[in-house]
Short mmCIF file of C-alpha atoms in Angstrom, two decimals:
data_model
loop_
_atom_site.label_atom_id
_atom_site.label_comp_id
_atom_site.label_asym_id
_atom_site.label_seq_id
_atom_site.Cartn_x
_atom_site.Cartn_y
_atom_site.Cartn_z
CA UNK A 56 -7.98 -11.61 -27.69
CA UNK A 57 -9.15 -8.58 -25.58
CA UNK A 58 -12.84 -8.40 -26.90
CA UNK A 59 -12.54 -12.25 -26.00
CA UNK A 60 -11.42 -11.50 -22.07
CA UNK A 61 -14.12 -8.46 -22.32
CA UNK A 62 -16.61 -11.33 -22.89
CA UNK A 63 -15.61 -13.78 -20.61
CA UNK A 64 -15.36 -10.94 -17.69
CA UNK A 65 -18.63 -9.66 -18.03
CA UNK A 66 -20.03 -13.43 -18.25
CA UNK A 67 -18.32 -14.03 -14.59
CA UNK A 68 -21.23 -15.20 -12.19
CA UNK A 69 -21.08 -17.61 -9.30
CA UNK A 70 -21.81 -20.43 -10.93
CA UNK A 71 -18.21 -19.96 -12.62
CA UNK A 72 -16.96 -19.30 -9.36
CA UNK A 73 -18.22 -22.25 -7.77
CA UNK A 74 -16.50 -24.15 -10.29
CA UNK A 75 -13.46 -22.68 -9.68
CA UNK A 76 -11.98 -25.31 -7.17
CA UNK A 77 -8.34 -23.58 -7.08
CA UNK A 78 -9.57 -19.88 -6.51
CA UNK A 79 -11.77 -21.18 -3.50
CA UNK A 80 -8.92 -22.47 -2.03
CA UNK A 81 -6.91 -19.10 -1.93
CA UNK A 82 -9.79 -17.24 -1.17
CA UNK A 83 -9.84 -19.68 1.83
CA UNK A 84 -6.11 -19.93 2.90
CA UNK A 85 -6.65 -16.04 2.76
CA UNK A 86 -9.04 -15.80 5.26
CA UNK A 87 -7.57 -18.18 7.50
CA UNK A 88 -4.25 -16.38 6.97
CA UNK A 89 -5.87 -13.36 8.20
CA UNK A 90 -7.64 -14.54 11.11
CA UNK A 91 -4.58 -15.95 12.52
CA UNK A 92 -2.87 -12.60 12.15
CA UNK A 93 -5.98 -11.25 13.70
CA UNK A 94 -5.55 -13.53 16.83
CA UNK A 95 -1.98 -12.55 16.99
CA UNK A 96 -2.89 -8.62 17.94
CA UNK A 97 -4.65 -10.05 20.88
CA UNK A 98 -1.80 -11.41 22.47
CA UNK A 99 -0.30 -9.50 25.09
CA UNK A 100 3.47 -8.99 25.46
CA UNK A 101 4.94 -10.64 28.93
CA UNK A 102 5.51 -8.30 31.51
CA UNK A 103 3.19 -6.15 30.77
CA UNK A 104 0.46 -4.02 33.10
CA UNK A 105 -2.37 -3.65 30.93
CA UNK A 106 -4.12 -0.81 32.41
CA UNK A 107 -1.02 1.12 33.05
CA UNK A 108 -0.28 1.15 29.24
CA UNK A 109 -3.72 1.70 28.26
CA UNK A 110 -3.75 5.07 30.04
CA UNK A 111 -0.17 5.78 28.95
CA UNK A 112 -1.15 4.99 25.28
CA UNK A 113 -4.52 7.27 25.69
CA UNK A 114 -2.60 10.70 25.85
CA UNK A 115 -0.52 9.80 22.90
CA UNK A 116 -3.21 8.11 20.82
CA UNK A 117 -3.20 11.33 18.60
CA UNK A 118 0.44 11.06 17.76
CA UNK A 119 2.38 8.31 15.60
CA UNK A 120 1.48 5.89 17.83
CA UNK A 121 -2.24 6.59 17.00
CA UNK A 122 -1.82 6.66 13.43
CA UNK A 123 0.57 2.79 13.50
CA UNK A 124 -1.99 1.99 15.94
CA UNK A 125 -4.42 1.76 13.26
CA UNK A 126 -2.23 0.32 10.69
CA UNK A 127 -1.19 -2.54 12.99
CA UNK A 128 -4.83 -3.33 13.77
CA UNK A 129 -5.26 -1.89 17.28
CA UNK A 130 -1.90 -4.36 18.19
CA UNK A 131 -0.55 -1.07 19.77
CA UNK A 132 -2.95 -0.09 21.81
CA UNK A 133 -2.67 -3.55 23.28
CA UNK A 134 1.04 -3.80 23.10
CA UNK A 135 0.61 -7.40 21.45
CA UNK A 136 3.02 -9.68 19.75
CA UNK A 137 2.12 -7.70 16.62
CA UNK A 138 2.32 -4.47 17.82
CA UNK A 139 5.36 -3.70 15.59
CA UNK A 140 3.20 -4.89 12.40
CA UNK A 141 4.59 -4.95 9.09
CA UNK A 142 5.50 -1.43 9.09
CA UNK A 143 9.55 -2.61 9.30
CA UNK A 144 8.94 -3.92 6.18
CA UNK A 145 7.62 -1.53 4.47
CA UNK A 146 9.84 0.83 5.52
CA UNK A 147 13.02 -1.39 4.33
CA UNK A 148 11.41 -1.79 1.11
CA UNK A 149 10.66 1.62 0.51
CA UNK A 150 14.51 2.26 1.85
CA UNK A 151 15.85 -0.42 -0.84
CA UNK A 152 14.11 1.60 -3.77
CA UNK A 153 15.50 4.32 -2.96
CA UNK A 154 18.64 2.99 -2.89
CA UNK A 155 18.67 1.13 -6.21
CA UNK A 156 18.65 4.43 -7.83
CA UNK A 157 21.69 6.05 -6.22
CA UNK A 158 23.56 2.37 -6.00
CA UNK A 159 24.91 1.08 -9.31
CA UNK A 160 25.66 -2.15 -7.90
CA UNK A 161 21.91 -2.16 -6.71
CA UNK A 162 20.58 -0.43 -9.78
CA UNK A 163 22.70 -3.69 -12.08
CA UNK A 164 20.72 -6.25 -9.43
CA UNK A 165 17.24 -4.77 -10.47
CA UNK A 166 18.48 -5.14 -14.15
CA UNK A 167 19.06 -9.12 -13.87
CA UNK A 168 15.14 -10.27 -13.89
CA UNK A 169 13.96 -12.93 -11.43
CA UNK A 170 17.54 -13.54 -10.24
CA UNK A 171 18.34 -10.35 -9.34
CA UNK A 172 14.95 -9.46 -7.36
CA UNK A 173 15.26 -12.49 -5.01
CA UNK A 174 18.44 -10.79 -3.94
CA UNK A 175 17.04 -7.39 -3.49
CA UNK A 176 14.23 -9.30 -1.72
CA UNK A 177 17.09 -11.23 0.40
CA UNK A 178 18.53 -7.73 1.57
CA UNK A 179 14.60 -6.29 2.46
CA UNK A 180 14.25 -8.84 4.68
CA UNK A 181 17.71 -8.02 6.18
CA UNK A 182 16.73 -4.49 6.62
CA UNK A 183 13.58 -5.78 7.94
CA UNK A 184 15.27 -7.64 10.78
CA UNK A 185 17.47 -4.51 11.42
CA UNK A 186 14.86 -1.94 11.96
CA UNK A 187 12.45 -3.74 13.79
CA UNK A 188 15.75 -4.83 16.45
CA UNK A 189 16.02 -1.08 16.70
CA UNK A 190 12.28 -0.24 16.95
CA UNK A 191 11.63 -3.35 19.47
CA UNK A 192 14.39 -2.17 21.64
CA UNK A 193 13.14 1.56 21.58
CA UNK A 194 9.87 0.11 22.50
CA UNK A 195 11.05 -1.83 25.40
CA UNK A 196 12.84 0.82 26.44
CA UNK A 197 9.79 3.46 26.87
CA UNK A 198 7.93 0.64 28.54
CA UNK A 199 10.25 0.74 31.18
CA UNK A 200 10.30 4.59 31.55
CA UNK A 201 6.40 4.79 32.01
CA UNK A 202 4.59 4.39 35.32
CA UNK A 203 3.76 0.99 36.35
CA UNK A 204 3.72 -0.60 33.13
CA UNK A 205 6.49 -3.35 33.24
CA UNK A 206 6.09 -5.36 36.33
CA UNK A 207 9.92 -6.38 36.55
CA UNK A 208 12.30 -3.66 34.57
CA UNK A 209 15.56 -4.82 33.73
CA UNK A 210 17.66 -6.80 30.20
CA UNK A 211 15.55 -9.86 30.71
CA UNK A 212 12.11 -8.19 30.27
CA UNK A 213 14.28 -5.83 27.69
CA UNK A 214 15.24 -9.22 25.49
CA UNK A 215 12.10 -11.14 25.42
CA UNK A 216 10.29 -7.84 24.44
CA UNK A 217 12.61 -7.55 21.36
CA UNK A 218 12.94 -11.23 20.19
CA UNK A 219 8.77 -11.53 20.66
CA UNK A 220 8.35 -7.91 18.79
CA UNK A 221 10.81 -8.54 16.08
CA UNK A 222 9.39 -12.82 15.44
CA UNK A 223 6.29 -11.24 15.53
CA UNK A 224 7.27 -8.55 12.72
CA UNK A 225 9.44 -11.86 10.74
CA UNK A 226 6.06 -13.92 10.97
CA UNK A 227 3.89 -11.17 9.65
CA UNK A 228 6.40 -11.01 7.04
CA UNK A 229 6.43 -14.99 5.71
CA UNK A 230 2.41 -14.79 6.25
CA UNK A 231 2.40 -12.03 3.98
CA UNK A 232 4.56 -14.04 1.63
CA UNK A 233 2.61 -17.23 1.58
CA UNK A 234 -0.82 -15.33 1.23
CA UNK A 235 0.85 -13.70 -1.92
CA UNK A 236 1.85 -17.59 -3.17
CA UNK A 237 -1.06 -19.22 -2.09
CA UNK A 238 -3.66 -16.83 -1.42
CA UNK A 239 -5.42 -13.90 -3.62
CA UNK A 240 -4.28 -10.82 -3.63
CA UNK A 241 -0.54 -8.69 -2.14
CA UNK A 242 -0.24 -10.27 1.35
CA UNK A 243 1.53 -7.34 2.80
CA UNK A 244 -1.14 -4.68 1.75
CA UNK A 245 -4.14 -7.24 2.69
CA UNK A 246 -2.27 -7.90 6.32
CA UNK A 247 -2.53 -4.00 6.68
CA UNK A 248 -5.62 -3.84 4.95
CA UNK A 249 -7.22 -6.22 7.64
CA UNK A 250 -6.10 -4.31 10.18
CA UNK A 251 -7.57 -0.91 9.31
CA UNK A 252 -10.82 -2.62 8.20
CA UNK A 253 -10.86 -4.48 12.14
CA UNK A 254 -11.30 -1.00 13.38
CA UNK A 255 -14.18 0.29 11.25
CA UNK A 256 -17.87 -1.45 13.53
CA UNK A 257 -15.94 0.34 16.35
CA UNK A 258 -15.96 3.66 14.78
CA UNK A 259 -19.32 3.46 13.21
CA UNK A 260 -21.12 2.23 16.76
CA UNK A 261 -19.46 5.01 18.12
CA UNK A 262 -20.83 7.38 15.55
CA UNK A 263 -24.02 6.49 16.00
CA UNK A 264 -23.70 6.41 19.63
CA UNK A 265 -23.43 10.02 19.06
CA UNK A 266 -25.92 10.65 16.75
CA UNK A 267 -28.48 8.48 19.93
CA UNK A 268 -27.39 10.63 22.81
CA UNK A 269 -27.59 14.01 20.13
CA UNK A 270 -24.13 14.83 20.23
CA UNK A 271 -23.96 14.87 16.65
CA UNK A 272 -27.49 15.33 14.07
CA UNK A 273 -28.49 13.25 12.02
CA UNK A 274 -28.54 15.19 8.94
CA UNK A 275 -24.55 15.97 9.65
CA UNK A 276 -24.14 11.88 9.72
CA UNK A 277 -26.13 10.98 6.75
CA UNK A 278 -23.51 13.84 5.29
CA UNK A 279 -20.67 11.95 6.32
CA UNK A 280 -22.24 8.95 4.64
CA UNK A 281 -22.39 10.78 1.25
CA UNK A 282 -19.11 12.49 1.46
CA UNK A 283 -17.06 8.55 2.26
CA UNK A 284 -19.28 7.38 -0.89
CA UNK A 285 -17.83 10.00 -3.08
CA UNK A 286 -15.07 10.30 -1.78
CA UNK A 287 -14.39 6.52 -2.49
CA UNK A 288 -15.80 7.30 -5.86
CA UNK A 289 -13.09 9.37 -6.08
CA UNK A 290 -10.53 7.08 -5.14
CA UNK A 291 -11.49 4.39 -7.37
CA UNK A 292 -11.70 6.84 -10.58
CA UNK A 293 -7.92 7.92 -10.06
CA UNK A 294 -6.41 5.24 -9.08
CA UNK A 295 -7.49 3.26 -12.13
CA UNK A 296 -6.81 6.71 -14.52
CA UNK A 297 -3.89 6.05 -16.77
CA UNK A 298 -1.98 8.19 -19.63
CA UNK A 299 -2.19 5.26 -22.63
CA UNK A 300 1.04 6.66 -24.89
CA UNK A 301 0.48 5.26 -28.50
CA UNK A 302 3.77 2.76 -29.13
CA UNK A 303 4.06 1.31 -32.58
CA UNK A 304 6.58 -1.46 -34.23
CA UNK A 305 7.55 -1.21 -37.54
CA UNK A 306 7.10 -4.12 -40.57
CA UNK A 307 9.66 -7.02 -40.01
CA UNK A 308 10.44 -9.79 -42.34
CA UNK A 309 10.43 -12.98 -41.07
CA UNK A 310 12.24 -15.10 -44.14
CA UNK A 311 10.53 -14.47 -46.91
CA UNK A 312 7.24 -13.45 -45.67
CA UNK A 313 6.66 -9.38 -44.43
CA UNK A 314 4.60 -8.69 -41.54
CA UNK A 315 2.68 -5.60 -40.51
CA UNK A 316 4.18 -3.54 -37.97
CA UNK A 317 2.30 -4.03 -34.36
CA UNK A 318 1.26 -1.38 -32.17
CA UNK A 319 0.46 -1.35 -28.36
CA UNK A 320 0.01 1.33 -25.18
CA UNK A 321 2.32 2.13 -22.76
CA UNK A 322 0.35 3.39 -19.43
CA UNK A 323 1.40 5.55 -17.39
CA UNK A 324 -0.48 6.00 -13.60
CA UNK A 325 -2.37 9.20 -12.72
CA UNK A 326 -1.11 8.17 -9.52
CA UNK A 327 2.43 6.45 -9.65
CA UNK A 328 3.61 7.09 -5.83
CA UNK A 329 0.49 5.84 -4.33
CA UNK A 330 0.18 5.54 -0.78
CA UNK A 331 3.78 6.52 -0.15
CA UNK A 332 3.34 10.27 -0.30
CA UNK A 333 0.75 10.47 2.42
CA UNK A 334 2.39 7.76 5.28
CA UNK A 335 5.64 9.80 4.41
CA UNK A 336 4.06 12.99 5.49
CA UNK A 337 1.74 12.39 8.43
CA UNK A 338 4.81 10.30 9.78
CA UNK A 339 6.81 13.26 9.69
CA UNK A 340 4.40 15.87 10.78
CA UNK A 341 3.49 13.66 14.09
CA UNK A 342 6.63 12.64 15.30
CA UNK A 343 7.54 15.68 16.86
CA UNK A 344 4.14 15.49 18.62
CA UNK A 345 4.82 12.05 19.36
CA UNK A 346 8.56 13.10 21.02
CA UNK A 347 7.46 16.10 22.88
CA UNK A 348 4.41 13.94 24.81
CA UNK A 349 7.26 11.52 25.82
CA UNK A 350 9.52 14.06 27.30
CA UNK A 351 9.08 16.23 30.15
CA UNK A 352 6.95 19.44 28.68
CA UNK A 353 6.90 21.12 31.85
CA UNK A 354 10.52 21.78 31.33
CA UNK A 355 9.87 22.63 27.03
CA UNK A 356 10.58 26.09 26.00
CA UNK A 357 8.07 28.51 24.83
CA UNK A 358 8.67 28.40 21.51
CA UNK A 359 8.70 24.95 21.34
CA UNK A 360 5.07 24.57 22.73
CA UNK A 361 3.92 27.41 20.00
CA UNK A 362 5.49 25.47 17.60
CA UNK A 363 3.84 22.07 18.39
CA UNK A 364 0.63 23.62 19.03
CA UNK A 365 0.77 25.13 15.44
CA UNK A 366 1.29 22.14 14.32
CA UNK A 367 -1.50 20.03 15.92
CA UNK A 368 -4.13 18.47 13.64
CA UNK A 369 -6.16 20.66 11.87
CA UNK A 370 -4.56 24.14 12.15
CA UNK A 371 -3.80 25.91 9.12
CA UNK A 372 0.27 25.37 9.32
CA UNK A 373 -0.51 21.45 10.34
CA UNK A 374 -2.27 21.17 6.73
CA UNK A 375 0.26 23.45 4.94
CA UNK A 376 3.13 21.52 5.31
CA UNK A 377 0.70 18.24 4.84
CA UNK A 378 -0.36 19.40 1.65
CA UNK A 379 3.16 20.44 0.72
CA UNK A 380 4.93 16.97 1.87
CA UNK A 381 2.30 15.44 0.28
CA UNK A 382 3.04 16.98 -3.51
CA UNK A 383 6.69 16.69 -2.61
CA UNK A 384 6.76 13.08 -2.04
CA UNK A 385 4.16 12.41 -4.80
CA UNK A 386 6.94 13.77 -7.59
CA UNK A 387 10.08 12.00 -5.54
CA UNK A 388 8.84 8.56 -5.49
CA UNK A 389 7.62 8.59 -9.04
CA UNK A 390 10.69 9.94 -10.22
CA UNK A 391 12.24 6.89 -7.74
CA UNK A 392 10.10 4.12 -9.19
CA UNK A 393 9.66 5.70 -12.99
CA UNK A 394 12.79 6.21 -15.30
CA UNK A 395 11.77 7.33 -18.19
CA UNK A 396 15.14 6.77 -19.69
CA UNK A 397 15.20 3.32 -19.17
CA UNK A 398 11.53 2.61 -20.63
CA UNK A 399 12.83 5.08 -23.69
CA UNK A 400 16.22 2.49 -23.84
CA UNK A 401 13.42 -1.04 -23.58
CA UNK A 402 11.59 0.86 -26.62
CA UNK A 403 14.45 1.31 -28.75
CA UNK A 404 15.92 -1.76 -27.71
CA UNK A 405 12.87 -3.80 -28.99
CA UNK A 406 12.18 -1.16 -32.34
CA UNK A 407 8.99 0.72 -30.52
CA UNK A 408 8.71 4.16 -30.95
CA UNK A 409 6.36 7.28 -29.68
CA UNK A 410 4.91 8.33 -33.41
CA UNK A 411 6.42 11.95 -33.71
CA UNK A 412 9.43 11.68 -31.72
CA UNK A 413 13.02 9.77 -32.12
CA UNK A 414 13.79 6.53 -30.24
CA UNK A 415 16.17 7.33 -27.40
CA UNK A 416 17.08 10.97 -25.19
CA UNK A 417 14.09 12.93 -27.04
CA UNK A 418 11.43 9.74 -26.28
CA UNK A 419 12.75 10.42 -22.90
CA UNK A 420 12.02 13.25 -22.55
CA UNK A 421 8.55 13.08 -23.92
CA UNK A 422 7.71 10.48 -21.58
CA UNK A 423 9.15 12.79 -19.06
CA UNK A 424 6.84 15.30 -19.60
CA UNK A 425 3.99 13.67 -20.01
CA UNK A 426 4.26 12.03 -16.31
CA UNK A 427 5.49 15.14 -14.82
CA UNK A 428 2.11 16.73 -16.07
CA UNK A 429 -0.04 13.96 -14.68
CA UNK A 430 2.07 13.92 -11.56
CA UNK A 431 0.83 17.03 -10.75
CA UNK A 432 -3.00 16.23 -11.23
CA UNK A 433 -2.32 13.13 -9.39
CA UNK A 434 -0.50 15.06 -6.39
CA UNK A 435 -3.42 17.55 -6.24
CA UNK A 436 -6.00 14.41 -6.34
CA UNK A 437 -3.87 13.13 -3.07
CA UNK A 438 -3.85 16.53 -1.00
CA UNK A 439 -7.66 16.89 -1.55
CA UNK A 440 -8.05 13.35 -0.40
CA UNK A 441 -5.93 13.48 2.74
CA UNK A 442 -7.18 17.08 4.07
CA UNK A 443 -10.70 16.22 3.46
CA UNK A 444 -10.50 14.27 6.73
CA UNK A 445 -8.58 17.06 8.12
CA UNK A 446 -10.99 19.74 6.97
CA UNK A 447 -13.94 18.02 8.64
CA UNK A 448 -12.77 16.79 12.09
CA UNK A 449 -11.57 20.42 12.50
CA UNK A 450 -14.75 22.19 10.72
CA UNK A 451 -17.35 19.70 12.56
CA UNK A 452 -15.72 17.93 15.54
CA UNK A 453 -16.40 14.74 13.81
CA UNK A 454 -14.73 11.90 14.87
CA UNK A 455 -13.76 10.65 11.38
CA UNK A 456 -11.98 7.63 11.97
CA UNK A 457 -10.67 6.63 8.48
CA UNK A 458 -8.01 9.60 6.89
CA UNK A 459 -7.01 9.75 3.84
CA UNK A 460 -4.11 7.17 3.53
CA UNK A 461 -6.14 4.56 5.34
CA UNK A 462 -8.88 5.26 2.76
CA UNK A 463 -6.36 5.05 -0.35
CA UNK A 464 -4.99 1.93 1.13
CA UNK A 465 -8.76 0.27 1.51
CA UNK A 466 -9.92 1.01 -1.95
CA UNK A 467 -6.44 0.01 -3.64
CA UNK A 468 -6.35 -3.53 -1.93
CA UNK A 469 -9.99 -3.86 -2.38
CA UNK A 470 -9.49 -3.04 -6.51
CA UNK A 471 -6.53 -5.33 -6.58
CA UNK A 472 -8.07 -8.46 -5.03
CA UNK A 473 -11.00 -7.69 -7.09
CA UNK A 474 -8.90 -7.43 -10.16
CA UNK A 475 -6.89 -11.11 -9.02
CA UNK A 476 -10.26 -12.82 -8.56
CA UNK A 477 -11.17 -11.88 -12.07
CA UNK A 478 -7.78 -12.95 -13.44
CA UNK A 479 -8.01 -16.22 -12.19
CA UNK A 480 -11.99 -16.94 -13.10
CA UNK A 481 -11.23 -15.62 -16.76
CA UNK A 482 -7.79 -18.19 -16.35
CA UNK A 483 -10.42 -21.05 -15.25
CA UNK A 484 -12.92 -20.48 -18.31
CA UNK A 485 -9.98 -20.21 -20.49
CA UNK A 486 -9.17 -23.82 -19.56
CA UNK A 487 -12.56 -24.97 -19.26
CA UNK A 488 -12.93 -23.54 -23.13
CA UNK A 489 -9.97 -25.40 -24.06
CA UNK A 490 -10.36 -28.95 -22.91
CA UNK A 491 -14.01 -28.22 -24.55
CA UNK A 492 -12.64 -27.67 -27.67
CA UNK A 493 -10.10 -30.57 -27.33
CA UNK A 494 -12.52 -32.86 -26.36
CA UNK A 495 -14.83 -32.24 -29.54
CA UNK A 496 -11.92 -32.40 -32.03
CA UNK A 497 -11.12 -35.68 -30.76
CA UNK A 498 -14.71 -36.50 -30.95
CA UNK A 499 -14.16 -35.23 -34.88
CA UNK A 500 -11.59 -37.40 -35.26
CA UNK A 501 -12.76 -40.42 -34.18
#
């Protein structure tokens, strides 16, 4: 069966994929999907002095809001209907994974199959709702506190800001949903996909813009050019490296007939946590930029300015505790989204074994230490990736406009939709092979 999907994939070609009527059609609904979300960030909220933000938004563009700026597809910068993005949901899901392993009630839901994730899905979106009323209102609030940027302050302006940020996050949220039904590919990740990807011809005209007026050579750009290849070589190599632990069956009997014991893999990520580990860390390490430029720093102690100038973007301390947060997070969330105890109970349960060790707390703990040790390669893999960035705008001055999570995030979605469009070509030979075969064995019989 696999050397058979081997040979269909590498026989994919567009002649298959012009047959494939039902794969055009996502591919479609996709892109329209997208461009409406893409119209959405250009709609400005009510009440709002556009100017007046845009100057208010320039001094903290290096901050969080420059970093969900980017995620939400410039929305921010505009203060559109989208400016909140999906970022609420994210965070609630990442929230409700944590807390399925430190709730048994939650823990028992994820046990129950199908039935049990639409619930956990039914409190996301809850949590979803929740954070974004708290965000929206924090938002509205600021707006009033800067200078000239609402034109009428007061609860009304307060109320339609939240109920048109937070329907704006809830829309985001079903499109994301129905692109994942009836498109190709994770809606969610292609919706923030999209939105770091909108960005790009602006930072490449501006890069060569530089390169024209001699601000920056042109050797040090073609450099740049080589380093994002490999760099996205990079990317692409680890996030598809997997640990393949040998899992065997033993001989059943079926009745009176014996069959051979099976065997199959059980793979294990290089890179479990993905993006998680890096948007966890850079959030941290920029909000207390992000708070001190919207208080008063004429009034902020000294040691609080040393502190937050140690901590700007590429000074050593800035990448220390980047690089730290980064492996930290990298062994939490795996050791959030990975039991090893429950894959060692699914073995047992179904007869596998590991060849060498006992079915139950020593599989475990195998398992265990084989993903701890690849953890660590992965975490390093994810520091060097992230400070890479870091290393160069601070070494060169380059204005390197995609960091390391947006990067991981690109080439993950990108190798994912790739991987769906195969699925479903291989699915449409499959059937094409089959009504083939059908029609010449009723050809035979006749």
């Amino acid at each position: 069966m696999a050397s058979a999907a081997e040979q269909l994939a590498s026989n994919l070609n567009f002649s298959a994929f012009a047959k494939a009527e039902d794969l055009k059609k996502r591919i479609w609904f996709t892109i329209g999907a997208l461009l409406v979300y893409r119209l959405g960030t250009y709609i400005p909220l009510p009440g709002i002095n556009p100017d007046a933000f845009a100057q208010a938004f320039s001094s903290q563009s290096k901050g969080v809001l420059g970093m969900f700026n980017m995620f939400a597809g410039g929305a921010v910068q505009r203060m559109a209907i989208f400016a909140l993005g999906i970022m609420p949901y994210i965070s609630a899901s990442i929230i409700m994974q944590l807390m399925t392993s430190v709730i048994p009630s939650l823990e028992a839901l994820k046990k129950e199959g199908e039935q049990g994730r639409k619930v956990i899905n039914q409190y996301t979106r809850y949590g979803t709702v929740l954070l974004a009323l708290v965000q929206a209102y924090g938002i509205s609030v600021g707006l009033e506190g800067g200078n000239g940027i609402v034109s009428d302050p007061g609860m009304f302006f307060r109320i339609s800001t939240v109920v048109t940020l937070v329907g704006g996050t809830m829309f985001l949220m079903w499109l994301g949903e129905q692109i994942t039904a009836r498109g190709i590919g994770n809606g969610i990740s292609l919706i923030i996909f999209s939105g770091i990807v909108a960005g790009l011809p602006h930072a490449i005209s501006g890069t060569l813009e530089l390169g024209r007026t001699g601000a920056l050579s042109t050797g040090l750009i073609l450099a740049i050019i080589v380093l994002a290849i490999v760099v996205i070589a990079l990317i692409v190599f680890f996030e598809r490296a997997q640990r393949r632990l040998l899992i065997q069956y033993p001989k059943r009997q079926v009745g009176n007939r014996m069959f051979q014991g099976d065997t199959s893999h059980l793979p294990l990520k290089l890179n479990t946590a993905g993006v998680i580990p890096p948007i966890f860390a850079s959030s941290l390490l920029l909000l207390p930029a992000t708070v001190a430029g919207f208080s008063q720093t004429t009034n902020m102690p000294a040691w609080a300015s040393t502190i937050l100038a140690a901590l700007g973007h590429g000074q050593p301390l800035y990448m220390a505790f980047y690089a730290a947060m980064i492996a930290f997070f990298a062994f939490f969330y795996t050791a959030i989204v990975f039991n090893p105890k429950d894959t060692a109970d699914q073995l047992k349960k179904h007869s596998g074994f590991i060849p060498g060790y006992r079915p139950g707390e020593r599989t475990a703990d195998y398992i265990d230490y084989v993903l701890t040790r690849i953890t660590v390669v992965g975490a390093i893999y994810l520091v060097l990736v992230c400070l890479l960035p870091e290393f160069l705008i601070s070494a060169t001055g380059v204005p390197f406009y995609l960091g390391g999570t947006s990067l991981l995030i690109v080439v993950s979605v990108t190798l994912d939709t790739v991987a769906q469009i195969q699925g479903h070509l291989i699915a449409h030979q499959y059937e094409g092979l089959i009504k083939k075969s059908k029609l010449r064995g009723g050809k035979k019989a006749r």
